mmCIF file of C-alpha atoms in Angstrom:
data_model
loop_
_atom_site.group_PDB
_atom_site.id
_atom_site.type_symbol
_atom_site.label_atom_id
_atom_site.label_comp_id
_atom_site.label_asym_id
_atom_site.label_seq_id
_atom_site.Cartn_x
_atom_site.Cartn_y
_atom_site.Cartn_z
ATOM 1 C CA UNK A 1 43.661 -73.041 -10.319
ATOM 2 C CA UNK A 2 44.716 -69.399 -10.222
ATOM 3 C CA UNK A 3 48.228 -68.349 -9.409
ATOM 4 C CA UNK A 4 48.217 -65.229 -7.248
ATOM 5 C CA UNK A 5 50.925 -62.669 -7.944
ATOM 6 C CA UNK A 6 51.324 -60.377 -4.965
ATOM 7 C CA UNK A 7 52.162 -56.715 -5.508
ATOM 8 C CA UNK A 8 53.783 -55.020 -2.545
ATOM 9 C CA UNK A 9 53.684 -51.227 -2.280
ATOM 10 C CA UNK A 10 56.350 -50.284 0.230
ATOM 11 C CA UNK A 11 55.145 -46.658 0.279
ATOM 12 C CA UNK A 12 51.481 -47.384 0.967
ATOM 13 C CA UNK A 13 51.693 -47.219 4.752
ATOM 14 C CA UNK A 14 49.919 -50.580 4.924
ATOM 15 C CA UNK A 15 51.854 -53.383 6.593
ATOM 16 C CA UNK A 16 53.238 -55.837 4.046
ATOM 17 C CA UNK A 17 51.481 -58.836 5.584
ATOM 18 C CA UNK A 18 48.164 -56.948 5.435
ATOM 19 C CA UNK A 19 48.720 -56.196 1.742
ATOM 20 C CA UNK A 20 48.999 -59.946 1.159
ATOM 21 C CA UNK A 21 45.855 -60.592 3.235
ATOM 22 C CA UNK A 22 43.945 -57.907 1.312
ATOM 23 C CA UNK A 23 45.082 -59.234 -2.060
ATOM 24 C CA UNK A 24 44.032 -62.789 -1.197
ATOM 25 C CA UNK A 25 40.633 -61.522 -0.006
ATOM 26 C CA UNK A 26 40.233 -59.519 -3.207
ATOM 27 C CA UNK A 27 41.029 -62.617 -5.286
ATOM 28 C CA UNK A 28 38.478 -64.569 -3.225
ATOM 29 C CA UNK A 29 35.814 -61.875 -3.739
ATOM 30 C CA UNK A 30 36.423 -61.735 -7.483
ATOM 31 C CA UNK A 31 36.293 -65.503 -7.812
ATOM 32 C CA UNK A 32 39.924 -65.671 -8.941
ATOM 33 C CA UNK A 33 40.624 -68.077 -6.074
ATOM 34 C CA UNK A 34 38.234 -70.881 -5.184
ATOM 35 C CA UNK A 35 38.076 -73.527 -2.469
ATOM 36 C CA UNK A 36 40.809 -76.081 -3.028
ATOM 37 C CA UNK A 37 43.167 -73.690 -4.816
ATOM 38 C CA UNK A 38 46.718 -73.646 -3.501
ATOM 39 C CA UNK A 39 48.363 -70.366 -2.527
ATOM 40 C CA UNK A 40 51.978 -69.772 -3.538
ATOM 41 C CA UNK A 41 54.499 -71.080 -1.035
ATOM 42 C CA UNK A 42 56.274 -68.614 1.220
ATOM 43 C CA UNK A 43 59.453 -69.342 -0.744
ATOM 44 C CA UNK A 44 57.726 -68.457 -4.043
ATOM 45 C CA UNK A 45 56.315 -65.218 -2.608
ATOM 46 C CA UNK A 46 59.717 -64.245 -1.185
ATOM 47 C CA UNK A 47 61.379 -64.887 -4.559
ATOM 48 C CA UNK A 48 58.788 -62.725 -6.360
ATOM 49 C CA UNK A 49 58.557 -59.856 -3.872
ATOM 50 C CA UNK A 50 61.821 -59.822 -1.885
ATOM 51 C CA UNK A 51 60.017 -59.753 1.464
ATOM 52 C CA UNK A 52 60.795 -61.665 4.641
ATOM 53 C CA UNK A 53 59.382 -65.225 4.712
ATOM 54 C CA UNK A 54 57.988 -64.573 8.201
ATOM 55 C CA UNK A 55 55.854 -61.780 6.704
ATOM 56 C CA UNK A 56 54.259 -64.228 4.269
ATOM 57 C CA UNK A 57 53.693 -66.761 7.035
ATOM 58 C CA UNK A 58 52.100 -64.063 9.211
ATOM 59 C CA UNK A 59 49.692 -63.190 6.388
ATOM 60 C CA UNK A 60 48.805 -66.835 5.821
ATOM 61 C CA UNK A 61 48.242 -67.334 9.581
ATOM 62 C CA UNK A 62 45.860 -64.351 9.572
ATOM 63 C CA UNK A 63 43.936 -65.821 6.633
ATOM 64 C CA UNK A 64 43.851 -69.185 8.448
ATOM 65 C CA UNK A 65 42.587 -67.501 11.622
ATOM 66 C CA UNK A 66 39.756 -65.972 9.568
ATOM 67 C CA UNK A 67 38.879 -69.418 8.206
ATOM 68 C CA UNK A 68 39.701 -68.531 4.603
ATOM 69 C CA UNK A 69 42.677 -70.859 4.117
ATOM 70 C CA UNK A 70 44.189 -73.872 5.801
ATOM 71 C CA UNK A 71 47.774 -75.029 6.034
ATOM 72 C CA UNK A 72 48.340 -78.678 5.166
ATOM 73 C CA UNK A 73 51.735 -79.723 6.503
ATOM 74 C CA UNK A 74 54.024 -80.832 3.703
ATOM 75 C CA UNK A 75 51.483 -79.853 1.025
ATOM 76 C CA UNK A 76 50.994 -76.087 1.268
ATOM 77 C CA UNK A 77 48.268 -73.572 2.060
ATOM 78 C CA UNK A 78 44.873 -74.086 0.442
ATOM 79 C CA UNK A 79 41.727 -71.983 0.101
ATOM 80 C CA UNK A 80 38.941 -73.204 2.394
ATOM 81 C CA UNK A 81 36.103 -70.908 1.377
ATOM 82 C CA UNK A 82 35.214 -68.260 -1.140
ATOM 83 C CA UNK A 83 34.054 -64.691 -0.648
ATOM 84 C CA UNK A 84 32.749 -64.434 -4.226
ATOM 85 C CA UNK A 85 29.283 -63.151 -5.012
ATOM 86 C CA UNK A 86 27.835 -63.305 -8.525
ATOM 87 C CA UNK A 87 27.775 -59.522 -9.026
ATOM 88 C CA UNK A 88 31.402 -59.148 -7.946
ATOM 89 C CA UNK A 89 32.978 -61.738 -10.236
ATOM 90 C CA UNK A 90 35.935 -60.648 -12.352
ATOM 91 C CA UNK A 91 33.818 -61.152 -15.492
ATOM 92 C CA UNK A 92 30.561 -59.615 -14.223
ATOM 93 C CA UNK A 93 28.615 -56.953 -16.136
ATOM 94 C CA UNK A 94 29.061 -54.611 -13.150
ATOM 95 C CA UNK A 95 32.837 -54.848 -13.522
ATOM 96 C CA UNK A 96 32.546 -54.039 -17.231
ATOM 97 C CA UNK A 97 30.455 -50.963 -16.369
ATOM 98 C CA UNK A 98 33.053 -49.932 -13.812
ATOM 99 C CA UNK A 99 35.837 -50.262 -16.397
ATOM 100 C CA UNK A 100 33.841 -47.996 -18.730
ATOM 101 C CA UNK A 101 33.263 -45.519 -15.892
ATOM 102 C CA UNK A 102 36.986 -45.516 -15.059
ATOM 103 C CA UNK A 103 37.774 -44.669 -18.701
ATOM 104 C CA UNK A 104 35.361 -41.719 -18.502
ATOM 105 C CA UNK A 105 36.896 -40.596 -15.195
ATOM 106 C CA UNK A 106 40.375 -40.751 -16.723
ATOM 107 C CA UNK A 107 39.177 -38.809 -19.785
ATOM 108 C CA UNK A 108 37.752 -36.186 -17.401
ATOM 109 C CA UNK A 109 41.221 -35.756 -15.893
ATOM 110 C CA UNK A 110 40.712 -37.644 -12.645
ATOM 111 C CA UNK A 111 43.700 -39.504 -11.221
ATOM 112 C CA UNK A 112 43.746 -42.528 -8.900
ATOM 113 C CA UNK A 113 43.458 -40.430 -5.732
ATOM 114 C CA UNK A 114 40.547 -38.412 -7.186
ATOM 115 C CA UNK A 115 38.688 -41.611 -8.056
ATOM 116 C CA UNK A 116 39.410 -43.115 -4.624
ATOM 117 C CA UNK A 117 38.067 -39.981 -2.913
ATOM 118 C CA UNK A 118 34.959 -39.960 -5.100
ATOM 119 C CA UNK A 119 34.231 -43.649 -4.500
ATOM 120 C CA UNK A 120 34.842 -43.281 -0.749
ATOM 121 C CA UNK A 121 32.433 -40.340 -0.553
ATOM 122 C CA UNK A 122 29.705 -42.282 -2.371
ATOM 123 C CA UNK A 123 30.291 -45.343 -0.182
ATOM 124 C CA UNK A 124 30.040 -43.149 2.918
ATOM 125 C CA UNK A 125 26.724 -41.628 1.867
ATOM 126 C CA UNK A 126 25.091 -44.757 0.432
ATOM 127 C CA UNK A 127 23.766 -47.672 2.411
ATOM 128 C CA UNK A 128 23.614 -51.070 0.790
ATOM 129 C CA UNK A 129 19.866 -51.451 1.315
ATOM 130 C CA UNK A 130 19.233 -49.020 -1.547
ATOM 131 C CA UNK A 131 18.656 -45.984 0.660
ATOM 132 C CA UNK A 132 20.777 -42.996 1.541
ATOM 133 C CA UNK A 133 20.933 -41.481 5.014
ATOM 134 C CA UNK A 134 17.811 -39.372 5.475
ATOM 135 C CA UNK A 135 15.522 -41.998 3.992
ATOM 136 C CA UNK A 136 15.897 -41.358 0.255
ATOM 137 C CA UNK A 137 16.490 -44.299 -2.028
ATOM 138 C CA UNK A 138 19.631 -44.236 -4.161
ATOM 139 C CA UNK A 139 17.383 -43.558 -7.184
ATOM 140 C CA UNK A 140 16.037 -40.414 -5.471
ATOM 141 C CA UNK A 141 12.598 -41.680 -4.411
ATOM 142 C CA UNK A 142 11.627 -41.599 -0.725
ATOM 143 C CA UNK A 143 12.355 -44.918 0.962
ATOM 144 C CA UNK A 144 8.724 -45.445 1.902
ATOM 145 C CA UNK A 145 7.314 -44.515 -1.475
ATOM 146 C CA UNK A 146 7.196 -46.168 -4.822
ATOM 147 C CA UNK A 147 8.987 -45.195 -7.982
ATOM 148 C CA UNK A 148 6.984 -43.285 -10.596
ATOM 149 C CA UNK A 149 5.100 -45.771 -12.731
ATOM 150 C CA UNK A 150 5.715 -48.632 -10.337
ATOM 151 C CA UNK A 151 2.727 -50.593 -9.034
ATOM 152 C CA UNK A 152 1.841 -49.825 -5.434
#
């Protein structure tokens, strides 16, 4: 069982309850939370973050509405389903490559906002079927053609 530690950024412009929702979803995607795991109680989250208990309950209700968690009266709030995919796990080779890339970006003088802008621009121009808008594959070959040296 993983204990989630919420980090609240009061200057982010994102509602506090949504930050909790996003952090739970991220933990679910990375496989840090799995079905059956118990989320911290509202009281525990309030003690750690100094936010209103109703804010925590609102976040948990949103997660429940999305079918990700379920409240069990007298027991707590438990994860119902995962969002994890093998390539997105916290210990995946892709994550390790991303950590290496982040080190290179930092060495090149990029800060958090620069990296966020760069990633957003690539996400905006890349589709997840391996092609970019205009029909080119992300490796540069036309979407209808084969890669050099690949069997046709």
